[in-house]
Short mmCIF file of N, CA and C in Angstrom, two decimals:
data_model
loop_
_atom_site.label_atom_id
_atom_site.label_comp_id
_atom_site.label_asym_id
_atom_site.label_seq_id
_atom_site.Cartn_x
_atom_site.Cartn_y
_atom_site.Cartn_z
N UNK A 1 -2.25 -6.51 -0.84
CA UNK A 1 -0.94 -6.56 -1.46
C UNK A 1 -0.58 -5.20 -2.04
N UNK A 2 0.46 -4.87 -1.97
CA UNK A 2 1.64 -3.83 -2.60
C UNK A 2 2.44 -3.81 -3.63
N UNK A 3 2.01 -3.14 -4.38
CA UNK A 3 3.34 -3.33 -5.38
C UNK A 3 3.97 -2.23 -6.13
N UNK A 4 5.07 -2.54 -6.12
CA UNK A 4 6.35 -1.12 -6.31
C UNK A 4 6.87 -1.66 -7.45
N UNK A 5 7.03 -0.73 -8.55
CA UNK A 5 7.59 -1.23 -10.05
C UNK A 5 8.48 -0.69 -10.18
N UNK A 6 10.12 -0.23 -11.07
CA UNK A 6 10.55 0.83 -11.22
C UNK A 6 10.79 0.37 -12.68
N UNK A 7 11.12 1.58 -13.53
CA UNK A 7 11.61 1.24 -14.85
C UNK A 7 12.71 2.37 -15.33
N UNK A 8 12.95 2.16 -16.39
CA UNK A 8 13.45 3.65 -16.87
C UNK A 8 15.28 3.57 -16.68
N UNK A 9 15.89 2.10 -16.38
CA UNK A 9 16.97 1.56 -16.31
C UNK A 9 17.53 1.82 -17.74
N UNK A 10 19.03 1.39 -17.86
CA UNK A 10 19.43 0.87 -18.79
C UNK A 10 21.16 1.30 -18.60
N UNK A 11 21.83 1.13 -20.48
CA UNK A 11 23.19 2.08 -20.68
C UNK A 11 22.60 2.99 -21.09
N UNK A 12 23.89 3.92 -20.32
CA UNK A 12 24.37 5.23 -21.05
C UNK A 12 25.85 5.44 -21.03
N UNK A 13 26.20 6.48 -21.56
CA UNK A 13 27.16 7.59 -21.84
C UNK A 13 27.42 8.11 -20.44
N UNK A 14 28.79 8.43 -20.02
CA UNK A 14 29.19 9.48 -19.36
C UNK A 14 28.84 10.88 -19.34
N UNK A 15 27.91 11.59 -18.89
CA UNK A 15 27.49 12.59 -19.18
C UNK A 15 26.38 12.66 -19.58
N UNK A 16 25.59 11.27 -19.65
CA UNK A 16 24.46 11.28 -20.27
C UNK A 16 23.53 11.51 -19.56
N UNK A 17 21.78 11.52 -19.29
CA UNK A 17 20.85 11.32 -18.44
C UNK A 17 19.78 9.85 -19.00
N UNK A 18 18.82 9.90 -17.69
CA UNK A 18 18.45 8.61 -17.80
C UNK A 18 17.20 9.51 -16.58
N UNK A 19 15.62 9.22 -16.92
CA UNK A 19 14.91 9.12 -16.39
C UNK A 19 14.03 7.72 -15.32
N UNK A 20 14.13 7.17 -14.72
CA UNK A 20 13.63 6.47 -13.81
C UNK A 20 12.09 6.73 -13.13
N UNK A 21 11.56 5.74 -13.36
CA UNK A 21 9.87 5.92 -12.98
C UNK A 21 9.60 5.16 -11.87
N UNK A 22 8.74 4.98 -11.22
CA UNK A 22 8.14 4.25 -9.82
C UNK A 22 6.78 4.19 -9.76
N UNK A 23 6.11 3.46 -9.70
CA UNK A 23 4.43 3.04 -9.44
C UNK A 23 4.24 2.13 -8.42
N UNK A 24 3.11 3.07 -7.14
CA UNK A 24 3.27 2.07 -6.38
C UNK A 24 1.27 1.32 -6.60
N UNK A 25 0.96 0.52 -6.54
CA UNK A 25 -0.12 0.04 -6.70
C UNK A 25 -0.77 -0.85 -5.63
N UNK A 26 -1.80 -1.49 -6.26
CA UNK A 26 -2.08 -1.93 -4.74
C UNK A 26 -3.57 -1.67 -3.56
N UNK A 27 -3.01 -2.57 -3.07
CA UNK A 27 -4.34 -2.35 -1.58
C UNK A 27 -3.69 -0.90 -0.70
N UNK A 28 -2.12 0.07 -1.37
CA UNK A 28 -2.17 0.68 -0.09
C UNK A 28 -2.64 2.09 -0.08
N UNK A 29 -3.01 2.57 1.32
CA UNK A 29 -3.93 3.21 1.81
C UNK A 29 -3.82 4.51 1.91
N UNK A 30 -2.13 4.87 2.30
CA UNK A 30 -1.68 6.24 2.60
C UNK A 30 -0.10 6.21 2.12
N UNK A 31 0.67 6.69 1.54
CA UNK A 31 2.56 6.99 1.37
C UNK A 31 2.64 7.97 2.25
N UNK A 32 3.54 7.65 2.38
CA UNK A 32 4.51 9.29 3.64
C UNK A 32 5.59 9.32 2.31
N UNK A 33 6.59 8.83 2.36
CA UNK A 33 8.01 9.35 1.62
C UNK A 33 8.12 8.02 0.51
N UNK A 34 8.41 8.89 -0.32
CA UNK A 34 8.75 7.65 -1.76
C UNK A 34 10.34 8.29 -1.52
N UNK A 35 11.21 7.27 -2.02
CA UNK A 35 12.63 7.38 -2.17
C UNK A 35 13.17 6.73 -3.17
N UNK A 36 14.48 6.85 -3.89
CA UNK A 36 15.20 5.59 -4.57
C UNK A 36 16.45 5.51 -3.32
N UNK A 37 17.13 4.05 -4.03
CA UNK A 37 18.02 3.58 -3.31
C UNK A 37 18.74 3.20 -4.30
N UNK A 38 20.39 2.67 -4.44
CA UNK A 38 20.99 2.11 -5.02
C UNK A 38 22.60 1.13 -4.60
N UNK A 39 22.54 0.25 -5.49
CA UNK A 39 23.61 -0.84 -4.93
C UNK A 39 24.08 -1.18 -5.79
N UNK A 40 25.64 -0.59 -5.54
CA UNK A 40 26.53 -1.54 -6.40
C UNK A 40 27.53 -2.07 -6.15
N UNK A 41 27.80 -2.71 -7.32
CA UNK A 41 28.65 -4.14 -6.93
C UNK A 41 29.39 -4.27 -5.61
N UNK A 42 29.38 -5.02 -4.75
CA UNK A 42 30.51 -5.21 -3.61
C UNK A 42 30.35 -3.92 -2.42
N UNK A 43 29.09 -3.34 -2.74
CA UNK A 43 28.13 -2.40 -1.90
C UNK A 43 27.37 -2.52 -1.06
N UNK A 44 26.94 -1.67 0.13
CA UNK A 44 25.87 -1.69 0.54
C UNK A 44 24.81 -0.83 -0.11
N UNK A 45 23.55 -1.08 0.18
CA UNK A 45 22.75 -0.24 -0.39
C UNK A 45 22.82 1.53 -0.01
N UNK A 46 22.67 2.23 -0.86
CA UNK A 46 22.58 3.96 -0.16
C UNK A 46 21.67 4.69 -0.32
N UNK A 47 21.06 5.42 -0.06
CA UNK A 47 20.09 6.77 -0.49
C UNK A 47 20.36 7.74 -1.56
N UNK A 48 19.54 7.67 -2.32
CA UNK A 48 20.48 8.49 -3.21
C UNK A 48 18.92 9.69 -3.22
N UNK A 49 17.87 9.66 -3.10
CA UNK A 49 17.42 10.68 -3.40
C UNK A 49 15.52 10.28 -2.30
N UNK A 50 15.14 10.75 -1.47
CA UNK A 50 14.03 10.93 -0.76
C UNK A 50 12.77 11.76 -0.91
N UNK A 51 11.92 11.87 -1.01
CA UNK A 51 10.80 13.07 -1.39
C UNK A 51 9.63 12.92 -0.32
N UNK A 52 9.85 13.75 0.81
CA UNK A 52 8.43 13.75 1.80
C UNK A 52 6.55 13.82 0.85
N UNK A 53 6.15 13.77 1.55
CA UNK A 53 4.52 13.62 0.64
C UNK A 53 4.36 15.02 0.61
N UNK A 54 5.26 15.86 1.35
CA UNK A 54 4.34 17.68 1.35
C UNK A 54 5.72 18.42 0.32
N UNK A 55 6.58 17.59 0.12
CA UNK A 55 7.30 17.65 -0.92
C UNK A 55 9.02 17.89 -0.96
N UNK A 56 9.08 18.00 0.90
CA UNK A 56 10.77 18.49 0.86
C UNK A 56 11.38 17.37 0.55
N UNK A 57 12.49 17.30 -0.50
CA UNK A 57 13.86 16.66 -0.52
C UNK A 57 14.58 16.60 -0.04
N UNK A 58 15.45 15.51 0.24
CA UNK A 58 16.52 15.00 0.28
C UNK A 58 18.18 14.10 -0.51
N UNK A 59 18.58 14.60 -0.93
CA UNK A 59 19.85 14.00 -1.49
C UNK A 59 20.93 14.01 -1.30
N UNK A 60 21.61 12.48 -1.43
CA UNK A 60 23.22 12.10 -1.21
C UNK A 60 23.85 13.05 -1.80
N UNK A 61 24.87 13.79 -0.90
CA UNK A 61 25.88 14.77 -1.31
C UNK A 61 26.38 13.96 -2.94
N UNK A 62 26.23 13.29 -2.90
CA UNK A 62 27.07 12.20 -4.36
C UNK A 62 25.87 13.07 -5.84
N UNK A 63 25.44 12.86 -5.07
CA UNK A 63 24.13 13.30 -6.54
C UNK A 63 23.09 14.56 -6.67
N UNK A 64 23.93 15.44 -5.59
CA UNK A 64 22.91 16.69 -5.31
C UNK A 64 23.93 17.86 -6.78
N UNK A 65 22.20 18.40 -6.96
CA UNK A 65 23.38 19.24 -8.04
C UNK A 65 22.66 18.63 -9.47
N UNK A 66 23.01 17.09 -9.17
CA UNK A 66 22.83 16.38 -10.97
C UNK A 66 21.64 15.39 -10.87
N UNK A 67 20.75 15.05 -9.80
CA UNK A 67 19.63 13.99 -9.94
C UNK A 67 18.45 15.05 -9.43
N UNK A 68 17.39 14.71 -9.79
CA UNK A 68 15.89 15.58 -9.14
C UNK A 68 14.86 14.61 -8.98
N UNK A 69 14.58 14.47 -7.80
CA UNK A 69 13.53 13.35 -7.72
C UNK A 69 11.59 13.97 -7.87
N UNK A 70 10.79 13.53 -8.14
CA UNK A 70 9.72 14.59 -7.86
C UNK A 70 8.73 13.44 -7.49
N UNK A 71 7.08 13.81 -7.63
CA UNK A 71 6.46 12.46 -7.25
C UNK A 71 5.13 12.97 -7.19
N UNK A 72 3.81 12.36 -7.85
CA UNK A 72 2.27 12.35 -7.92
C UNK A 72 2.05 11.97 -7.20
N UNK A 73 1.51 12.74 -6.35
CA UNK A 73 0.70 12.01 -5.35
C UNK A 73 -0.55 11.40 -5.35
N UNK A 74 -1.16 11.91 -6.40
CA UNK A 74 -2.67 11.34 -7.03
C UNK A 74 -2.41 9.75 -7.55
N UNK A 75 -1.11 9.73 -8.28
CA UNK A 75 -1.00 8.70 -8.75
C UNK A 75 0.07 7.34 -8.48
N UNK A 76 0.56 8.16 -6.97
CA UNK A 76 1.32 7.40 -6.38
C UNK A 76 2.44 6.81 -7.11
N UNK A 77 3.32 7.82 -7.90
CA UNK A 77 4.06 7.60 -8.59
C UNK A 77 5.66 8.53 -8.35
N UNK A 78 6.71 7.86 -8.22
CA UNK A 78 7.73 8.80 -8.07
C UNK A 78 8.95 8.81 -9.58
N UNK A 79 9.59 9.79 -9.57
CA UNK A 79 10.79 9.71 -10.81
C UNK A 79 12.20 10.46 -10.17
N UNK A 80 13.19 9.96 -10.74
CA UNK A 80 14.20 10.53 -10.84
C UNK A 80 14.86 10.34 -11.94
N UNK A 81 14.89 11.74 -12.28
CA UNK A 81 16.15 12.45 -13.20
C UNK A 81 16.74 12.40 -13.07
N UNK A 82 18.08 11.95 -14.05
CA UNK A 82 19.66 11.71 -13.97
C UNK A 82 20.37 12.28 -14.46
N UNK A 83 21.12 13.34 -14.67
CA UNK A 83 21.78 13.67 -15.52
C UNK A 83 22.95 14.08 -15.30
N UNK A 84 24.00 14.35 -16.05
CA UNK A 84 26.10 14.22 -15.87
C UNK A 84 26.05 13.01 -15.31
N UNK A 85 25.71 12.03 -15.27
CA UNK A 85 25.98 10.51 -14.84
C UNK A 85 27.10 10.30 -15.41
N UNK A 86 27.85 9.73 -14.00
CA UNK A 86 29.21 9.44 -14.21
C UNK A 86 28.86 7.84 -13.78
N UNK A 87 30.11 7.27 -14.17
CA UNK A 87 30.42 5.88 -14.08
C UNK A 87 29.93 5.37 -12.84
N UNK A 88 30.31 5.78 -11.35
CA UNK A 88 29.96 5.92 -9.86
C UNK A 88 28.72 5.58 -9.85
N UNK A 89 27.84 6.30 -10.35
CA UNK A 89 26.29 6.29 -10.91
C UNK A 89 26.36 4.75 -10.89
N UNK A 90 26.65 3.76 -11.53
CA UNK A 90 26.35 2.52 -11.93
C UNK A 90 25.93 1.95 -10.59
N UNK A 91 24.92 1.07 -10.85
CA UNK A 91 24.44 0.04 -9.62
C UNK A 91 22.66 -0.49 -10.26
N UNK A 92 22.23 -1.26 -9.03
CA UNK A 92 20.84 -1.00 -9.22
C UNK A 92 20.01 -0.27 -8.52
N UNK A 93 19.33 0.20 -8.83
CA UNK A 93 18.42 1.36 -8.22
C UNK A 93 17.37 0.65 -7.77
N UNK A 94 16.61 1.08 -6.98
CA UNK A 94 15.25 0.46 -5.91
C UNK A 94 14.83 1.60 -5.59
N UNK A 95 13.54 1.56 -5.94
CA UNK A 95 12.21 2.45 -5.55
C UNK A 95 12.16 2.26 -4.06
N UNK A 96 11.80 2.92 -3.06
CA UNK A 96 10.84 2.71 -1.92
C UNK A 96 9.87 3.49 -1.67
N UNK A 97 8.85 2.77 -0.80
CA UNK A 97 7.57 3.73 -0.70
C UNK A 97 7.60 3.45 0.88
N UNK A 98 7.35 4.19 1.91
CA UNK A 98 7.11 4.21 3.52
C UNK A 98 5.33 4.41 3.13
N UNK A 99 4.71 3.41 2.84
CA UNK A 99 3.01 3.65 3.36
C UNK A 99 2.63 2.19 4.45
N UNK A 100 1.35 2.39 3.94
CA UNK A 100 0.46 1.20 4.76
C UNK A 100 -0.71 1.03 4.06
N UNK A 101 -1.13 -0.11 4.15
CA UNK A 101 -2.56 -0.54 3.79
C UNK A 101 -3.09 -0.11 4.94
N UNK A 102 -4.98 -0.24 4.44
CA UNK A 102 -5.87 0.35 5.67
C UNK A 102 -5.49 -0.72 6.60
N UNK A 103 -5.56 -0.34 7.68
CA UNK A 103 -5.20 -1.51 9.02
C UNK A 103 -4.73 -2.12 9.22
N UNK A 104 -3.09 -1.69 8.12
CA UNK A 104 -1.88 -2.30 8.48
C UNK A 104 -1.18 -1.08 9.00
N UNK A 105 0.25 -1.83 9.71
CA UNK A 105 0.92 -0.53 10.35
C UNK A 105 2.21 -0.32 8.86
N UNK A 106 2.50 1.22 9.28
CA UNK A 106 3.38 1.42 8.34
C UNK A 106 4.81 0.90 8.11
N UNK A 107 5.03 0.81 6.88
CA UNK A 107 6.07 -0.01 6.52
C UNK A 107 6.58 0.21 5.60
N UNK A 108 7.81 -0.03 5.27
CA UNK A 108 8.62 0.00 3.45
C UNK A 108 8.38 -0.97 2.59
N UNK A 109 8.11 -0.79 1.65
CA UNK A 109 7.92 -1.42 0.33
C UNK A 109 8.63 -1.16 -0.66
N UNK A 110 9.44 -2.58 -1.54
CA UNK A 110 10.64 -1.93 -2.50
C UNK A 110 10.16 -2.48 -3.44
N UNK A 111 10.57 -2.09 -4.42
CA UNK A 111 10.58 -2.51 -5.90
C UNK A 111 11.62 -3.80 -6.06
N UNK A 112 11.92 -4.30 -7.01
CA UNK A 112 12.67 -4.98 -7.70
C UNK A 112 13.93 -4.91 -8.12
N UNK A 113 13.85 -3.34 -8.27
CA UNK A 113 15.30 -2.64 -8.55
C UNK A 113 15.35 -2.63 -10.16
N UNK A 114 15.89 -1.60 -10.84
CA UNK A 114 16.39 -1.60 -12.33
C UNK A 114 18.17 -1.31 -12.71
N UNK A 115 18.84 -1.76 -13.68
CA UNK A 115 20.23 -1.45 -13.75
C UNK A 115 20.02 -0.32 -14.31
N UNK A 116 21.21 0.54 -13.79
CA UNK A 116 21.86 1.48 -14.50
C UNK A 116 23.41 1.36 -14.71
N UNK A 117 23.30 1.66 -15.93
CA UNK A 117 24.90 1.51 -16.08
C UNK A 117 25.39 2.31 -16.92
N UNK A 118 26.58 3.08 -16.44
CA UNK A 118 26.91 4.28 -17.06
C UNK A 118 28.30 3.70 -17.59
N UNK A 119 28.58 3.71 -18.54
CA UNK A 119 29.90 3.27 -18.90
C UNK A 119 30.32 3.92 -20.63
N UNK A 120 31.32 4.29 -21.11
CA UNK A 120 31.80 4.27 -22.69
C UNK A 120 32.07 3.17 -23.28
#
């Protein structure tokens, strides 16, 4: 078994920041790319920020500039930094991890998702 946590949700302020954590735990064996995702209301889900295991990024033109994702690899842990969060920002966020258990094939694994909500 796998398991993907995220925390580090909540309100804020317009302009505010908000750190977000990820732990992936577990029987698994190897990660390639930890990512977040997010969905809001009356949405599909989107990418908002990717991190390869050798470390290049990726981010939604929406959030490049104002989010930084980074990630332990020892501890199989990823974060993203938030900051000038605007309202848009609002949804729930979802961790993903692309690994595998030993002598399983590779696969995505999500978290639960946490709210963010940016509002005055």
């Amino acid at each position: 078994q796998v398991h993907v946590v995220e925390s580090g949700g909540g309100l804020v302020q317009p302009g505010g920041s908000l750190r977000l954590s990820c732990a992936a735990s577990g029987s698994i064996f190897s990660i390639n790319a930890m990512g977040w995702y997010r969905q809001a209301p009356g949405k599909q889900r989107e990418l908002v920020a990717i991190i390869a295991s050798s470390g290049p990024t990726t981010y939604a033109a929406s959030v490049k500039g104002r989010f930084t994702i980074s990630r332990d690899n020892a501890k199989n842990t990823t974060s993203l930094q938030m900051n000038s969060l605007k309202p848009e920002d609002t949804g729930v966020y979802y961790c993903n991890v692309y690994g595998r258990s030993r002598g399983s094939p590779w696969r995505d694994y999500w978290g639960q998702g946490t709210q963010v909500t940016v509002s005055s």
